[in-house]
Amino acid sequence: MRHNGKPVILASKLSPSLISVSERSCALVVCSECGTWKSIKRGMVTAHRGPHVPGADAWPAEFRPSPPRCPGSGQRVRVDLSAQEWRQRLADASREAGLRRATRVIPRPKPPVARALVQVAAR
Ligand SMILES: [Zn+2]
């Protein structure tokens, strides 16, 4: 498989939530084009088909056209992080997200409900 010609993505530049590095298996990455998890083999995102064409669900299954190849296939990704480093980055990022303050909800008064026509006529 050839690469897709786009510049190499460094694992250290990606958000730690968009990549998964393990000692036991190949690294996984979220495809930048279709947003699904794909494995990295030989330094590239494995070939896969992209999201279904809009409106494809309207076709019966036997006539439904198969989605085209995802342009994120063959994206070069250099995994320049060890599994240990990636776990540390993920832990730091989730701790930072947990410290963020929630937005305060300001309740607004509800407008008065208009009387029904039957109630107005009864007066
Ligand atoms: Zn994709």
Tab-separated table of C-alpha atoms and ligand atoms in Angstrom:
chain	number	residue	atom	x	y	z
A	1	MET	CA	0.000	0.000	0.000
A	2	ARG	CA	1.251	3.475	-0.865
A	3	HIS	CA	0.903	6.448	1.458
A	4	ASN	CA	-1.686	9.121	0.681
A	5	GLY	CA	0.882	11.869	0.019
A	6	LYS	CA	-0.106	13.964	3.047
A	7	PRO	CA	2.594	15.060	5.515
A	8	VAL	CA	3.621	12.650	8.290
A	9	ILE	CA	1.686	13.032	11.563
A	10	LEU	CA	3.815	12.717	14.690
A	11	ALA	CA	2.153	10.819	17.531
A	12	SER	CA	3.625	13.311	20.021
A	13	LYS	CA	1.782	16.183	18.267
A	14	LEU	CA	-1.601	14.427	18.439
A	15	SER	CA	-3.939	14.735	21.409
A	16	PRO	CA	-3.364	11.635	23.603
A	17	SER	CA	-7.070	10.821	23.295
A	18	LEU	CA	-6.724	10.371	19.513
A	19	ILE	CA	-4.068	7.658	19.649
A	20	SER	CA	-3.521	4.465	21.610
A	21	VAL	CA	-0.039	3.036	22.105
A	22	SER	CA	0.514	-0.375	23.646
A	23	GLU	CA	3.556	-2.618	24.096
A	24	ARG	CA	1.554	-5.716	23.189
A	25	SER	CA	-0.174	-4.724	19.922
A	26	CYS	CA	0.168	-2.199	17.115
A	27	ALA	CA	-0.753	1.412	17.788
A	28	LEU	CA	-4.272	2.645	17.021
A	29	VAL	CA	-5.174	6.113	15.798
A	30	VAL	CA	-8.404	7.971	15.041
A	31	CYS	CA	-8.582	8.543	11.277
A	32	SER	CA	-8.498	12.291	10.642
A	33	GLU	CA	-10.963	11.957	7.742
A	34	CYS	CA	-13.703	9.627	8.991
A	35	GLY	CA	-13.113	9.651	12.771
A	36	THR	CA	-12.930	5.874	13.274
A	37	TRP	CA	-10.196	3.974	15.132
A	38	LYS	CA	-7.748	2.334	12.739
A	39	SER	CA	-4.546	0.393	13.320
A	40	ILE	CA	-1.148	1.652	12.172
A	41	LYS	CA	0.732	-0.933	10.121
A	42	ARG	CA	4.135	-0.235	8.539
A	43	GLY	CA	3.884	3.401	9.672
A	44	MET	CA	0.570	4.008	7.898
A	45	VAL	CA	-3.124	3.981	8.756
A	46	THR	CA	-4.537	0.731	7.346
A	47	ALA	CA	-6.654	1.000	4.183
A	48	HIS	CA	-10.348	1.299	4.899
A	49	ARG	CA	-13.525	2.477	3.303
A	50	GLY	CA	-14.925	5.835	4.278
A	51	PRO	CA	-18.279	6.785	5.680
A	52	HIS	CA	-21.332	5.795	3.663
A	53	VAL	CA	-22.471	8.178	0.959
A	54	PRO	CA	-25.364	10.315	2.305
A	55	GLY	CA	-28.664	8.711	1.422
A	56	ALA	CA	-27.138	5.235	0.941
A	57	ASP	CA	-29.447	3.860	3.645
A	58	ALA	CA	-32.418	4.485	1.356
A	59	TRP	CA	-31.144	1.778	-1.007
A	60	PRO	CA	-31.898	-1.896	-0.452
A	61	ALA	CA	-28.825	-3.646	0.987
A	62	GLU	CA	-28.121	-5.666	-2.189
A	63	PHE	CA	-28.051	-2.531	-4.368
A	64	ARG	CA	-26.374	-0.201	-1.887
A	65	PRO	CA	-23.104	1.110	-3.325
A	66	SER	CA	-20.100	0.350	-1.119
A	67	PRO	CA	-18.540	3.522	0.302
A	68	PRO	CA	-15.407	4.779	-1.449
A	69	ARG	CA	-11.933	4.367	0.011
A	70	CYS	CA	-11.392	6.818	2.872
A	71	PRO	CA	-8.841	9.546	1.985
A	72	GLY	CA	-7.314	8.939	5.441
A	73	SER	CA	-6.121	5.480	4.298
A	74	GLY	CA	-2.347	5.305	4.036
A	75	GLN	CA	-1.823	8.379	6.223
A	76	ARG	CA	1.733	8.211	7.531
A	77	VAL	CA	1.926	8.331	11.342
A	78	ARG	CA	5.248	8.204	13.177
A	79	VAL	CA	4.764	6.736	16.634
A	80	ASP	CA	7.481	8.644	18.499
A	81	LEU	CA	6.028	7.887	21.940
A	82	SER	CA	6.526	4.852	24.133
A	83	ALA	CA	3.447	3.258	25.699
A	84	GLN	CA	4.648	4.610	29.065
A	85	GLU	CA	4.927	8.179	27.753
A	86	TRP	CA	1.509	7.984	26.088
A	87	ARG	CA	-0.158	6.714	29.304
A	88	GLN	CA	1.436	9.595	31.234
A	89	ARG	CA	0.164	12.169	28.686
A	90	LEU	CA	-3.333	10.663	28.763
A	91	ALA	CA	-3.396	10.759	32.572
A	92	ASP	CA	-2.213	14.412	32.568
A	93	ALA	CA	-4.826	15.411	29.988
A	94	SER	CA	-7.697	13.741	31.843
A	95	ARG	CA	-6.593	15.302	35.145
A	96	GLU	CA	-6.497	18.734	33.484
A	97	ALA	CA	-10.006	18.201	32.042
A	98	GLY	CA	-11.297	17.196	35.482
A	99	LEU	CA	-10.063	20.470	36.994
A	100	ARG	CA	-12.075	22.647	34.597
A	101	ARG	CA	-14.943	24.526	36.168
A	102	ALA	CA	-18.446	23.767	34.958
A	103	THR	CA	-20.494	26.620	33.529
A	104	ARG	CA	-23.053	28.063	35.911
A	105	VAL	CA	-26.659	27.572	34.841
A	106	ILE	CA	-28.753	30.733	35.233
A	107	PRO	CA	-32.455	29.856	35.298
A	108	ARG	CA	-34.686	32.296	33.449
A	109	PRO	CA	-38.268	33.020	34.476
A	110	LYS	CA	-40.799	31.292	32.265
A	111	PRO	CA	-43.165	33.598	30.317
A	112	PRO	CA	-46.824	33.441	31.422
A	113	VAL	CA	-48.867	30.873	29.529
A	114	ALA	CA	-51.718	32.375	27.482
A	115	ARG	CA	-55.234	31.203	28.378
A	116	ALA	CA	-56.898	28.735	26.083
A	117	LEU	CA	-59.623	30.117	23.814
A	118	VAL	CA	-62.251	28.090	25.726
A	119	GLN	CA	-61.193	29.781	28.994
A	120	VAL	CA	-61.292	33.245	27.376
A	121	ALA	CA	-64.783	32.576	25.947
A	122	ALA	CA	-66.084	31.387	29.352
A	123	ARG	CA	-65.438	34.804	30.896
B	1	ZN	ZN	-10.896	7.088	7.490
